[in-house]
């Protein structure tokens, strides 16, 4: 190790902590295609058989997925039917067999060629619908190729030892299925601070760096790497000196965490007596243990969609009811805020229609998706309402509400479900509080009108920042514009808090900003009295709250709100933090100042490739 030169790759540190270990390169889409000519008739016959077997296996897999789809999603079932037709389509199926028989190509190569040829024919046609089928061709091709290569469809299952996963991209569903005992750290080419993969890495306490753009090209499989999840640095083939240094940093990090976690179970009260409610965001019921261990005073956000994403079929009302009831009972008498399904954009499930949208973040997601598929929405609402009767500690929350019209439509369905339960004598908590997330600028603008319809607001800054600045929260190329300290964002929060106070309803903040201790003084200064965050962040945030004076924070915020850019505000905040909480800044180094280090070596966008 000492002789070689280490290589530094920069990305966005999204989950603090240090990992040192072997890199495991997860090749999501690239399948290496073997190329050889078949020697004799016997080899040709066997290759034809192998191809037919892979096609049949793929057919069975598709049939299986189709069976598990929720009956409401007819479009998705239709897509799978198209896949099945493609499998047996003569230009693909017969052509592949011809290439094996006549040109003696091995099956993988023959299939790649026939798909390419069909794709070229499709592109030449002046028909948008046919052109859009190229993606289907490739998806079917990938399935058959994986079966020919004997590869698992879930690549994470192939990992058998403790490693640092290096991937081009990881979907939130992949991340939620990570085996914790085998995952030391995560590094990806794509992603941003608040992409859901980053959120899960934080809640699972896995050091992670995303948005490196080049990690899968620069880190060799099996190489030793260091991941610094706070600064966003990845070191491949480190020198002995670097390994020693990072072992020391890891120890310092762990000691600091141990020290602050001692007071995590006390109430978070500022030095001038303001009590702040600190709750946990969770994605799965299993995280309740971490939430309780870290001193959460309730669940401020249960991202219910993850229960749907982590399974192959659509959960029925009973499965949902059991999950919600157990969670409510585990947390009682503390509140559990259940957010209705926030699927769509990057959060996808296998049973759910993968609609092709040019701008999924602006598309059929979240509450819009629920209103589009009311049966699905009703099933979830029934389950939540039934569960609410047990400990009377459930609060219901609608995500991504853009205005009063949408809220009224959702409330109408809620009312109908309640009436149906009453008619059939199924009990529920009739006083269950209802809230909306404030995460689109239009909701901020009509917050006064929304406030008349609900019992509480929860500000979702992850999306609020995305939509107010107009940048994709998961896109590493515009990550530099993802500015929680943008004056517009701070004004939106201030406005929402003021409206909530005037209407006498609670305003909480559950975006990732709440869990970044750097922003704690700002949020206190904006007069938020309830914060919800990933469980691991609770001790740090409580520690800072207890060491702050709310009045000082208010004065500080009043001053920074006069500044014009996020950068100016960031500098002022950095100076103040350095003076008051130097150890917090040192250990977590959230990197709000411009990067002094050299830029990343390759800024070109890394495209997904199907074949290599
Ligand atoms: C948010 O947008 O801030 C939020 C909490 O919701 P999610 O991250 O799940 O979109
Ligand atoms: Mg959101």
Coordinates of C-alpha atoms and ligand atoms in Angstrom, one line a residue:
X1 CA 0.0 0.0 0.0
X2 CA 2.8 2.4 0.9
X3 CA 4.4 2.4 -2.6
X4 CA 1.4 3.3 -4.7
X5 CA -0.1 6.6 -5.2
X6 CA -3.6 7.1 -3.8
X7 CA -6.4 8.6 -5.9
X8 CA -8.8 11.2 -4.5
X9 CA -12.4 11.4 -5.9
X10 CA -14.7 14.1 -4.7
X11 CA -18.4 13.9 -4.3
X12 CA -21.1 15.1 -1.9
X13 CA -20.8 13.8 1.6
X14 CA -24.3 12.8 2.5
X15 CA -24.0 10.5 5.5
X16 CA -21.2 11.3 8.0
X17 CA -18.8 8.7 9.2
X18 CA -15.7 7.0 8.0
X19 CA -15.5 3.7 6.2
X20 CA -12.3 1.9 5.3
X21 CA -12.6 -1.3 3.3
X22 CA -12.7 -3.1 0.0
X23 CA -14.6 -1.6 -3.0
X24 CA -17.4 -3.7 -4.5
X25 CA -18.3 -2.4 -7.9
X26 CA -22.0 -2.9 -8.5
X27 CA -22.6 -3.0 -12.2
X28 CA -26.3 -2.1 -12.4
X29 CA -26.9 -2.2 -16.1
X30 CA -23.7 -3.2 -17.8
X31 CA -23.5 -6.8 -18.5
X32 CA -20.3 -7.9 -20.1
X33 CA -21.1 -9.8 -23.3
X34 CA -18.9 -12.8 -24.1
X35 CA -18.1 -13.2 -27.8
X36 CA -17.1 -16.4 -29.4
X37 CA -17.9 -18.6 -32.4
X38 CA -19.5 -21.9 -31.7
X39 CA -17.3 -24.8 -32.8
X40 CA -19.6 -27.5 -34.0
X41 CA -23.2 -28.5 -34.5
X42 CA -23.5 -29.8 -31.0
X43 CA -22.3 -26.5 -29.5
X44 CA -24.8 -24.7 -31.8
X45 CA -27.7 -26.9 -30.7
X46 CA -26.8 -26.4 -27.0
X47 CA -26.6 -22.6 -27.5
X48 CA -30.1 -22.6 -29.1
X49 CA -31.4 -24.6 -26.1
X50 CA -29.7 -22.2 -23.6
X51 CA -31.3 -19.2 -25.4
X52 CA -34.7 -20.8 -25.3
X53 CA -34.3 -21.6 -21.6
X54 CA -33.4 -18.0 -20.9
X55 CA -36.4 -16.8 -22.8
X56 CA -38.7 -19.1 -21.0
X57 CA -37.3 -18.1 -17.6
X58 CA -37.8 -14.4 -18.5
X59 CA -41.3 -15.2 -19.6
X60 CA -42.0 -16.8 -16.3
X61 CA -40.5 -13.9 -14.4
X62 CA -42.7 -11.4 -16.3
X63 CA -45.8 -13.6 -15.7
X64 CA -44.9 -13.6 -12.0
X65 CA -44.6 -9.8 -11.8
X66 CA -47.8 -9.5 -13.7
X67 CA -49.7 -11.7 -11.2
X68 CA -48.5 -9.5 -8.3
X69 CA -49.6 -6.2 -9.8
X70 CA -52.4 -4.4 -8.1
X71 CA -55.6 -4.8 -10.3
X72 CA -56.0 -1.1 -10.6
X73 CA -52.7 -0.7 -12.6
X74 CA -53.8 -2.0 -15.9
X75 CA -51.2 0.2 -17.8
X76 CA -48.4 -1.6 -16.0
X77 CA -49.8 -5.0 -16.9
X78 CA -50.0 -3.9 -20.5
X79 CA -46.3 -2.9 -20.5
X80 CA -45.4 -6.4 -19.3
X81 CA -47.6 -7.9 -22.0
X82 CA -45.6 -5.8 -24.5
X83 CA -42.4 -7.3 -23.0
X84 CA -43.8 -10.8 -23.4
X85 CA -44.7 -10.1 -27.0
X86 CA -41.2 -8.8 -27.7
X87 CA -39.6 -11.9 -26.3
X88 CA -41.3 -14.0 -29.0
X89 CA -41.3 -11.4 -31.7
X90 CA -39.7 -12.9 -34.9
X91 CA -37.2 -10.0 -35.5
X92 CA -35.8 -10.7 -32.0
X93 CA -36.5 -14.3 -31.2
X94 CA -36.1 -15.9 -34.7
X95 CA -33.3 -13.6 -35.7
X96 CA -31.3 -14.5 -32.6
X97 CA -31.8 -18.2 -33.3
X98 CA -30.8 -17.6 -37.0
X99 CA -27.5 -15.9 -35.9
X100 CA -26.7 -18.8 -33.6
X101 CA -27.6 -21.4 -36.2
X102 CA -26.2 -19.8 -39.3
X103 CA -23.4 -17.5 -38.1
X104 CA -22.5 -19.6 -35.1
X105 CA -22.6 -16.7 -32.7
X106 CA -23.0 -17.3 -29.0
X107 CA -26.4 -16.5 -27.7
X108 CA -25.6 -13.3 -25.8
X109 CA -23.9 -11.8 -28.8
X110 CA -26.7 -13.0 -31.2
X111 CA -29.3 -11.4 -28.9
X112 CA -27.4 -8.1 -28.6
X113 CA -27.1 -8.0 -32.4
X114 CA -30.8 -8.7 -33.1
X115 CA -31.9 -6.1 -30.5
X116 CA -29.6 -3.5 -32.0
X117 CA -30.9 -4.3 -35.5
X118 CA -34.5 -4.0 -34.4
X119 CA -33.7 -0.8 -32.5
X120 CA -32.2 0.7 -35.6
X121 CA -35.3 -0.2 -37.6
X122 CA -37.5 1.4 -35.0
X123 CA -35.4 4.6 -34.9
X124 CA -35.7 4.9 -38.7
X125 CA -39.5 5.0 -38.6
X126 CA -41.2 8.3 -38.3
X127 CA -43.4 7.1 -35.5
X128 CA -43.0 8.4 -32.0
X129 CA -44.8 5.4 -30.4
X130 CA -42.6 2.9 -32.1
X131 CA -39.5 4.9 -31.3
X132 CA -40.5 4.9 -27.6
X133 CA -40.6 1.1 -27.7
X134 CA -36.8 1.0 -28.0
X135 CA -36.5 1.3 -24.3
X136 CA -38.8 -1.7 -23.9
X137 CA -36.6 -3.7 -26.3
X138 CA -33.6 -2.9 -24.2
X139 CA -35.4 -3.7 -21.0
X140 CA -36.4 -7.1 -22.3
X141 CA -32.9 -7.7 -23.7
X142 CA -31.3 -6.9 -20.3
X143 CA -33.6 -9.5 -18.6
X144 CA -32.7 -12.2 -21.0
X145 CA -29.0 -11.3 -21.0
X146 CA -28.9 -11.5 -17.2
X147 CA -30.6 -14.9 -17.3
X148 CA -28.1 -16.1 -20.0
X149 CA -25.2 -14.9 -17.8
X150 CA -26.8 -16.6 -14.7
X151 CA -26.8 -13.2 -12.8
X152 CA -29.2 -12.3 -10.1
X153 CA -31.7 -9.6 -10.9
X154 CA -31.2 -8.2 -7.4
X155 CA -27.4 -7.4 -7.6
X156 CA -27.2 -6.8 -3.9
X157 CA -27.8 -10.5 -3.3
X158 CA -24.5 -11.2 -5.0
X159 CA -22.5 -9.5 -2.2
X160 CA -21.1 -12.0 0.2
X161 CA -18.6 -10.1 2.3
X162 CA -18.3 -6.8 4.1
X163 CA -17.6 -4.2 1.5
X164 CA -18.0 -0.5 0.4
X165 CA -20.5 -0.5 -2.4
X166 CA -19.5 1.6 -5.4
X167 CA -22.4 2.0 -7.9
X168 CA -23.4 4.2 -10.8
X169 CA -26.7 4.8 -9.1
X170 CA -28.8 3.1 -6.4
X171 CA -32.5 3.3 -6.3
X172 CA -34.2 4.0 -2.9
X173 CA -35.6 0.5 -3.1
X174 CA -32.1 -0.9 -3.6
X175 CA -30.7 1.1 -0.7
X176 CA -33.5 0.0 1.6
X177 CA -32.6 -3.7 0.9
X178 CA -29.0 -3.3 1.7
X179 CA -27.6 -5.9 4.1
X180 CA -26.3 -3.7 6.9
X181 CA -23.9 -6.4 8.2
X182 CA -22.2 -6.4 4.7
X183 CA -22.3 -2.7 3.9
X184 CA -19.4 -0.6 5.3
X185 CA -20.1 2.4 3.1
X186 CA -21.6 3.6 -0.1
X187 CA -20.3 5.6 -3.1
X188 CA -22.3 6.5 -6.2
X189 CA -21.7 8.4 -9.4
X190 CA -25.2 10.0 -9.3
X191 CA -27.4 11.6 -6.6
X192 CA -27.6 14.6 -4.4
X193 CA -27.9 15.4 -0.7
X194 CA -31.6 14.8 -0.4
X195 CA -32.1 12.1 -3.0
X196 CA -33.8 9.2 -1.1
X197 CA -30.8 7.0 -1.4
X198 CA -28.9 9.5 0.7
X199 CA -31.7 9.8 3.2
X200 CA -31.7 6.1 3.7
X201 CA -27.9 5.9 4.0
X202 CA -28.2 8.5 6.8
X203 CA -30.9 6.7 8.6
X204 CA -29.0 3.4 8.4
X205 CA -25.9 5.2 9.6
X206 CA -23.8 4.1 6.6
X207 CA -21.1 6.5 5.6
X208 CA -21.9 7.6 2.1
X209 CA -20.6 9.9 -0.7
X210 CA -22.8 10.5 -3.8
X211 CA -22.6 12.5 -7.0
X212 CA -18.9 11.7 -7.6
X213 CA -19.7 11.3 -11.4
X214 CA -16.6 9.1 -11.9
X215 CA -16.4 6.6 -9.0
X216 CA -17.4 3.6 -11.0
X217 CA -14.8 4.5 -13.7
X218 CA -12.0 5.4 -11.2
X219 CA -12.3 2.8 -8.4
X220 CA -11.2 -0.7 -9.4
X221 CA -13.3 -3.6 -8.0
X222 CA -11.6 -5.0 -4.9
X223 CA -9.4 -1.9 -4.3
X224 CA -9.0 -0.6 -0.7
X225 CA -10.9 2.7 -0.4
X226 CA -11.6 5.2 2.3
X227 CA -15.0 7.0 2.4
X228 CA -15.4 10.2 4.4
X229 CA -19.2 10.7 4.4
X230 CA -18.9 14.2 6.0
X231 CA -16.5 15.9 3.6
X232 CA -17.4 13.9 0.5
X233 CA -13.9 12.6 -0.1
X234 CA -13.2 9.1 -1.4
X235 CA -9.6 7.8 -1.4
X236 CA -8.8 4.8 -3.6
X237 CA -5.6 2.8 -2.9
X238 CA -4.7 5.0 0.2
X239 CA -1.2 5.1 1.5
X240 CA -0.5 3.7 5.0
X241 CA -0.3 7.3 6.3
X242 CA -3.8 8.1 4.9
X243 CA -5.2 4.9 6.4
X244 CA -3.8 5.8 9.9
X245 CA -5.1 9.3 9.6
X246 CA -8.6 8.1 8.8
X247 CA -8.6 5.5 11.5
X248 CA -7.9 8.4 14.0
X249 CA -10.7 10.5 12.5
X250 CA -13.0 7.6 12.7
X251 CA -12.2 7.2 16.4
X252 CA -12.7 10.9 17.0
X253 CA -16.1 10.8 15.2
X254 CA -17.2 7.9 17.3
X255 CA -16.1 9.4 20.6
X256 CA -17.9 12.6 19.8
X257 CA -21.1 10.7 19.0
X258 CA -20.8 8.7 22.2
X259 CA -20.4 11.9 24.3
X260 CA -23.5 13.7 22.9
X261 CA -25.7 10.6 22.9
X262 CA -25.6 10.7 26.8
X263 CA -28.0 13.6 26.9
X264 CA -30.2 12.6 23.9
X265 CA -33.0 11.4 26.2
X266 CA -33.5 14.7 27.9
X267 CA -36.0 17.3 26.5
X268 CA -34.5 19.8 24.1
X269 CA -34.8 23.2 25.8
X270 CA -32.9 26.2 24.8
X271 CA -30.9 28.1 27.4
X272 CA -33.6 30.8 27.5
X273 CA -36.3 28.2 28.1
X274 CA -37.9 27.4 24.8
X275 CA -38.9 23.8 24.5
X276 CA -38.4 22.2 21.0
X277 CA -40.1 19.0 20.0
X278 CA -37.5 16.7 18.3
X279 CA -39.0 13.8 16.4
X280 CA -37.8 11.1 14.0
X281 CA -38.3 10.5 10.3
X282 CA -38.5 6.8 9.5
X283 CA -39.0 4.8 6.4
X284 CA -39.6 1.4 7.9
X285 CA -41.0 0.2 11.2
X286 CA -37.7 -1.4 12.1
X287 CA -36.3 2.1 12.6
X288 CA -38.4 2.7 15.7
X289 CA -35.7 1.1 17.8
X290 CA -33.1 3.7 16.5
X291 CA -35.7 6.5 16.9
X292 CA -36.3 5.5 20.6
X293 CA -32.6 4.9 21.3
X294 CA -31.7 8.3 20.0
X295 CA -34.3 10.1 22.1
X296 CA -37.1 10.8 19.5
X297 CA -40.1 12.4 21.1
X298 CA -42.4 11.0 18.4
X299 CA -42.4 10.1 14.7
X300 CA -42.7 13.3 12.8
X301 CA -42.7 11.6 9.4
X302 CA -43.4 8.0 8.5
X303 CA -42.6 7.7 4.8
X304 CA -45.2 5.0 4.3
X305 CA -44.2 4.4 0.6
X306 CA -41.2 2.4 1.6
X307 CA -43.4 -0.4 2.9
X308 CA -44.8 -0.5 -0.6
X309 CA -41.5 -0.3 -2.4
X310 CA -39.8 -3.1 -0.5
X311 CA -42.1 -5.8 -1.6
X312 CA -42.8 -7.6 -4.8
X313 CA -46.6 -7.3 -4.6
X314 CA -49.1 -4.7 -3.5
X315 CA -49.8 -4.9 0.2
X316 CA -53.4 -5.4 1.1
X317 CA -55.4 -3.4 3.7
X318 CA -54.7 -6.0 6.4
X319 CA -50.9 -5.9 5.9
X320 CA -51.0 -2.1 6.0
X321 CA -53.3 -2.0 9.0
X322 CA -51.0 -4.4 10.9
X323 CA -47.9 -2.3 10.1
X324 CA -49.6 0.9 11.2
X325 CA -51.1 -0.5 14.3
X326 CA -47.8 -2.0 15.5
X327 CA -46.0 1.2 14.8
X328 CA -48.6 3.2 16.7
X329 CA -48.5 0.8 19.6
X330 CA -44.7 0.8 19.7
X331 CA -44.6 4.6 20.0
X332 CA -47.6 5.2 22.2
X333 CA -48.3 7.6 23.8
X334 CA -46.1 9.6 21.5
X335 CA -47.4 10.9 18.2
X336 CA -46.8 9.0 14.9
X337 CA -47.3 11.2 11.8
X338 CA -48.3 8.9 8.9
X339 CA -47.7 10.5 5.6
X340 CA -49.9 9.0 2.9
X341 CA -48.2 7.4 -0.1
X342 CA -45.5 9.7 -1.7
X343 CA -44.6 7.4 -4.6
X344 CA -43.3 8.6 -7.9
X345 CA -40.3 10.5 -9.2
X346 CA -37.4 8.4 -7.9
X347 CA -39.5 6.3 -5.5
X348 CA -40.8 3.4 -7.5
X349 CA -42.3 0.1 -6.7
X350 CA -42.3 -3.1 -8.8
X351 CA -46.1 -3.4 -8.8
X352 CA -46.7 0.2 -9.7
X353 CA -47.0 1.6 -13.3
X354 CA -43.7 2.9 -14.5
X355 CA -45.2 5.7 -16.5
X356 CA -42.8 7.3 -18.8
X357 CA -42.7 11.0 -18.0
X358 CA -40.3 13.7 -19.3
X359 CA -40.2 15.3 -15.9
X360 CA -41.1 12.7 -13.2
X361 CA -40.5 15.2 -10.4
X362 CA -43.2 17.4 -11.9
X363 CA -45.3 14.5 -12.8
X364 CA -47.8 12.0 -11.5
X365 CA -46.4 11.6 -8.0
X366 CA -47.4 11.7 -4.4
X367 CA -50.9 13.0 -3.6
X368 CA -51.6 13.4 -7.3
X369 CA -50.9 9.7 -7.8
X370 CA -53.2 8.9 -5.0
X371 CA -56.0 11.0 -6.4
X372 CA -55.4 9.4 -9.8
X373 CA -55.8 5.9 -8.3
X374 CA -58.4 6.5 -5.6
X375 CA -58.8 2.8 -4.8
X376 CA -55.2 2.6 -3.8
X377 CA -55.6 5.8 -1.7
X378 CA -58.8 4.5 0.0
X379 CA -57.1 1.2 0.9
X380 CA -54.3 3.1 2.7
X381 CA -56.7 5.5 4.4
X382 CA -58.9 2.7 5.7
X383 CA -55.8 1.0 7.1
X384 CA -54.5 4.2 8.8
X385 CA -58.0 5.0 10.2
X386 CA -58.5 1.5 11.6
X387 CA -55.0 1.6 13.2
X388 CA -55.8 5.1 14.7
X389 CA -58.3 3.5 17.1
X390 CA -55.7 1.6 19.1
X391 CA -53.6 4.2 20.8
X392 CA -55.2 7.4 19.5
X393 CA -51.7 8.7 18.7
X394 CA -51.8 8.8 14.8
X395 CA -51.7 12.0 12.8
X396 CA -52.4 11.9 9.1
X397 CA -50.5 14.0 6.6
X398 CA -50.9 14.5 2.9
X399 CA -47.7 15.2 0.9
X400 CA -47.0 17.5 -2.0
X401 CA -50.3 19.4 -1.7
X402 CA -50.2 22.2 -4.2
X403 CA -53.3 24.1 -3.3
X404 CA -56.7 24.1 -1.6
X405 CA -58.4 22.3 -4.5
X406 CA -56.2 19.3 -4.3
X407 CA -56.5 19.3 -0.5
X408 CA -60.3 19.3 -0.7
X409 CA -60.3 16.4 -3.1
X410 CA -58.1 14.4 -0.7
X411 CA -60.3 15.4 2.2
X412 CA -63.4 14.3 0.3
X413 CA -62.0 10.8 -0.1
X414 CA -61.0 10.8 3.5
X415 CA -64.5 11.8 4.5
X416 CA -66.0 9.0 2.3
X417 CA -63.8 6.4 3.8
X418 CA -64.7 7.6 7.3
X419 CA -68.4 7.4 6.4
X420 CA -67.9 3.9 5.1
X421 CA -66.2 2.8 8.3
X422 CA -68.9 4.3 10.4
X423 CA -71.6 2.5 8.4
X424 CA -69.9 -0.8 8.9
X425 CA -69.2 -0.1 12.6
X426 CA -65.5 -0.1 12.3
X427 CA -64.0 2.2 14.9
X428 CA -61.4 4.8 14.3
X429 CA -60.1 7.9 16.0
X430 CA -62.5 10.6 15.0
X431 CA -60.2 13.3 16.3
X432 CA -57.2 12.1 14.3
X433 CA -55.4 15.4 13.4
X434 CA -54.9 16.1 9.7
X435 CA -51.9 18.0 8.3
X436 CA -50.3 18.9 5.0
X437 CA -46.8 19.1 3.9
X438 CA -45.7 22.4 2.7
X439 CA -43.2 21.6 0.0
X440 CA -44.2 23.4 -3.2
X441 CA -44.1 27.2 -3.5
X442 CA -47.8 27.4 -4.4
X443 CA -48.6 25.9 -1.0
X444 CA -46.5 28.5 0.7
X445 CA -48.4 31.2 -1.2
X446 CA -51.8 29.9 -0.1
X447 CA -50.7 28.7 3.3
X448 CA -53.3 30.9 5.0
X449 CA -56.1 29.2 3.1
X450 CA -54.6 25.7 3.7
X451 CA -54.3 26.5 7.4
X452 CA -58.1 26.8 7.6
X453 CA -58.5 23.2 6.4
X454 CA -55.9 21.4 8.6
X455 CA -54.6 20.9 12.1
X456 CA -50.9 21.2 11.3
X457 CA -48.2 22.0 8.7
X458 CA -45.0 20.1 8.2
X459 CA -42.4 21.9 6.0
X460 CA -40.7 19.5 3.6
X461 CA -37.6 21.4 2.7
X462 CA -36.2 18.7 0.4
X463 CA -38.9 19.3 -2.1
X464 CA -39.5 22.9 -1.2
X465 CA -35.9 23.7 -2.1
X466 CA -36.1 21.6 -5.3
X467 CA -39.3 23.4 -6.5
X468 CA -38.5 26.9 -5.4
X469 CA -35.0 26.9 -6.9
X470 CA -36.1 24.8 -9.8
X471 CA -33.5 22.1 -9.6
X472 CA -33.7 18.3 -9.4
X473 CA -32.8 17.3 -5.9
X474 CA -31.2 14.1 -7.0
X475 CA -29.1 15.5 -9.9
X476 CA -25.4 15.8 -9.1
X477 CA -24.9 18.3 -11.9
X478 CA -26.9 21.0 -10.2
X479 CA -26.2 20.0 -6.7
X480 CA -24.2 23.2 -6.2
X481 CA -27.6 25.1 -6.6
X482 CA -29.3 23.0 -4.0
X483 CA -29.1 25.8 -1.4
X484 CA -31.0 25.4 1.9
X485 CA -29.7 28.8 2.8
X486 CA -31.1 30.5 -0.3
X487 CA -32.9 33.7 0.9
X488 CA -36.0 32.6 -0.9
X489 CA -36.1 29.3 1.0
X490 CA -35.6 31.0 4.3
X491 CA -38.3 33.5 3.5
X492 CA -40.7 30.7 2.6
X493 CA -40.0 29.0 5.9
X494 CA -40.5 32.2 7.8
X495 CA -43.7 32.9 6.0
X496 CA -45.1 29.4 6.7
X497 CA -44.2 29.6 10.4
X498 CA -45.9 33.1 10.7
X499 CA -49.1 31.8 9.0
X500 CA -49.1 28.8 11.2
X501 CA -48.8 30.9 14.4
X502 CA -51.5 33.3 13.2
X503 CA -53.9 30.3 12.5
X504 CA -52.8 28.7 15.8
X505 CA -51.7 25.4 14.2
X506 CA -48.5 23.6 14.8
X507 CA -45.7 24.0 12.2
X508 CA -43.0 21.4 12.1
X509 CA -40.1 21.0 9.7
X510 CA -39.2 17.5 8.5
X511 CA -36.9 18.0 5.5
X512 CA -33.2 17.0 5.8
X513 CA -32.4 20.5 6.9
X514 CA -33.8 19.6 10.3
X515 CA -31.2 16.9 10.9
X516 CA -28.2 19.0 9.8
X517 CA -26.9 20.6 13.0
X518 CA -25.4 23.4 11.0
X519 CA -28.9 24.7 10.4
X520 CA -30.2 24.3 13.9
X521 CA -29.5 28.0 14.9
X522 CA -31.2 29.1 11.7
X523 CA -34.3 27.0 12.3
X524 CA -34.5 28.1 16.0
X525 CA -34.2 31.7 14.8
X526 CA -37.0 31.1 12.3
X527 CA -39.1 30.2 15.4
X528 CA -39.7 26.6 14.5
X529 CA -40.7 24.7 17.7
X530 CA -40.9 21.2 16.2
X531 CA -38.3 19.4 14.1
X532 CA -38.3 15.9 12.6
X533 CA -35.1 14.2 11.3
X534 CA -33.3 11.0 10.7
X535 CA -32.9 9.3 14.1
X536 CA -29.1 9.4 14.0
X537 CA -29.2 13.2 13.9
X538 CA -31.3 13.6 17.0
X539 CA -28.5 13.6 19.7
X540 CA -26.5 16.2 17.7
X541 CA -29.4 18.5 17.1
X542 CA -30.7 18.2 20.7
X543 CA -27.2 19.0 21.9
X544 CA -27.0 22.2 19.9
X545 CA -30.5 23.3 20.9
X546 CA -29.6 22.9 24.6
X547 CA -26.5 25.0 24.1
X548 CA -28.3 27.8 22.2
X549 CA -30.4 30.8 23.2
X550 CA -33.5 31.2 21.0
X551 CA -33.3 35.0 21.3
X552 CA -29.7 35.1 20.0
X553 CA -30.7 32.8 17.1
X554 CA -33.6 35.2 16.2
X555 CA -31.3 38.1 16.1
X556 CA -28.9 36.2 14.0
X557 CA -31.6 35.2 11.5
X558 CA -32.9 38.8 11.4
X559 CA -29.4 39.8 10.3
X560 CA -28.8 37.1 7.8
X561 CA -32.2 37.6 6.2
X562 CA -30.8 40.9 5.0
X563 CA -28.1 39.2 3.0
X564 CA -28.7 38.5 -0.7
X565 CA -27.1 35.1 -1.4
X566 CA -26.8 31.7 0.1
X567 CA -23.1 32.0 0.0
X568 CA -23.1 35.1 2.1
X569 CA -25.4 33.6 4.6
X570 CA -23.4 30.4 4.7
X571 CA -20.2 32.4 5.5
X572 CA -21.8 34.2 8.3
X573 CA -23.2 31.0 9.7
X574 CA -19.9 29.3 9.4
X575 CA -18.1 32.0 11.3
X576 CA -20.7 31.9 14.1
X577 CA -20.6 28.1 14.3
X578 CA -16.9 28.1 14.4
X579 CA -17.0 30.4 17.3
X580 CA -19.7 28.6 19.2
X581 CA -19.6 25.0 18.2
X582 CA -16.2 24.3 16.7
X583 CA -16.1 20.6 17.5
X584 CA -19.5 20.1 15.7
X585 CA -18.2 21.8 12.6
X586 CA -15.0 19.9 12.7
X587 CA -16.5 16.4 13.0
X588 CA -19.3 16.8 10.6
X589 CA -17.8 19.4 8.3
X590 CA -20.9 19.9 6.3
X591 CA -19.0 21.8 3.6
X592 CA -21.0 24.9 3.2
X593 CA -18.1 26.9 2.1
X594 CA -16.9 26.6 -1.6
X595 CA -14.6 23.7 -2.0
X596 CA -11.0 24.6 -1.6
X597 CA -9.9 21.3 -3.1
X598 CA -9.2 20.8 -6.8
X599 CA -12.3 20.2 -8.9
X600 CA -13.5 16.7 -9.8
X601 CA -11.4 15.2 -12.6
X602 CA -14.2 14.6 -15.1
X603 CA -17.4 16.7 -15.1
X604 CA -19.0 14.9 -18.1
X605 CA -22.2 13.2 -17.4
X606 CA -21.8 9.5 -17.0
X607 CA -24.4 7.8 -19.1
X608 CA -26.0 4.5 -18.2
X609 CA -24.9 1.9 -20.7
X610 CA -26.6 -1.4 -21.3
X611 CA -23.7 -3.3 -22.8
X612 CA -20.0 -3.1 -22.5
Ligands
LIG1 C1 -39.3 16.7 2.0 O1 -39.6 16.9 0.8 O2 -38.7 17.6 2.6 C2 -39.7 15.5 2.7 C3 -39.6 15.4 4.0 O3 -40.3 14.5 2.0 P1 -39.4 13.5 1.0 O4 -38.0 13.7 1.3 O5 -39.8 12.1 1.4 O6 -39.8 13.9 -0.3
LIG2 MG1 -41.1 15.6 -0.1

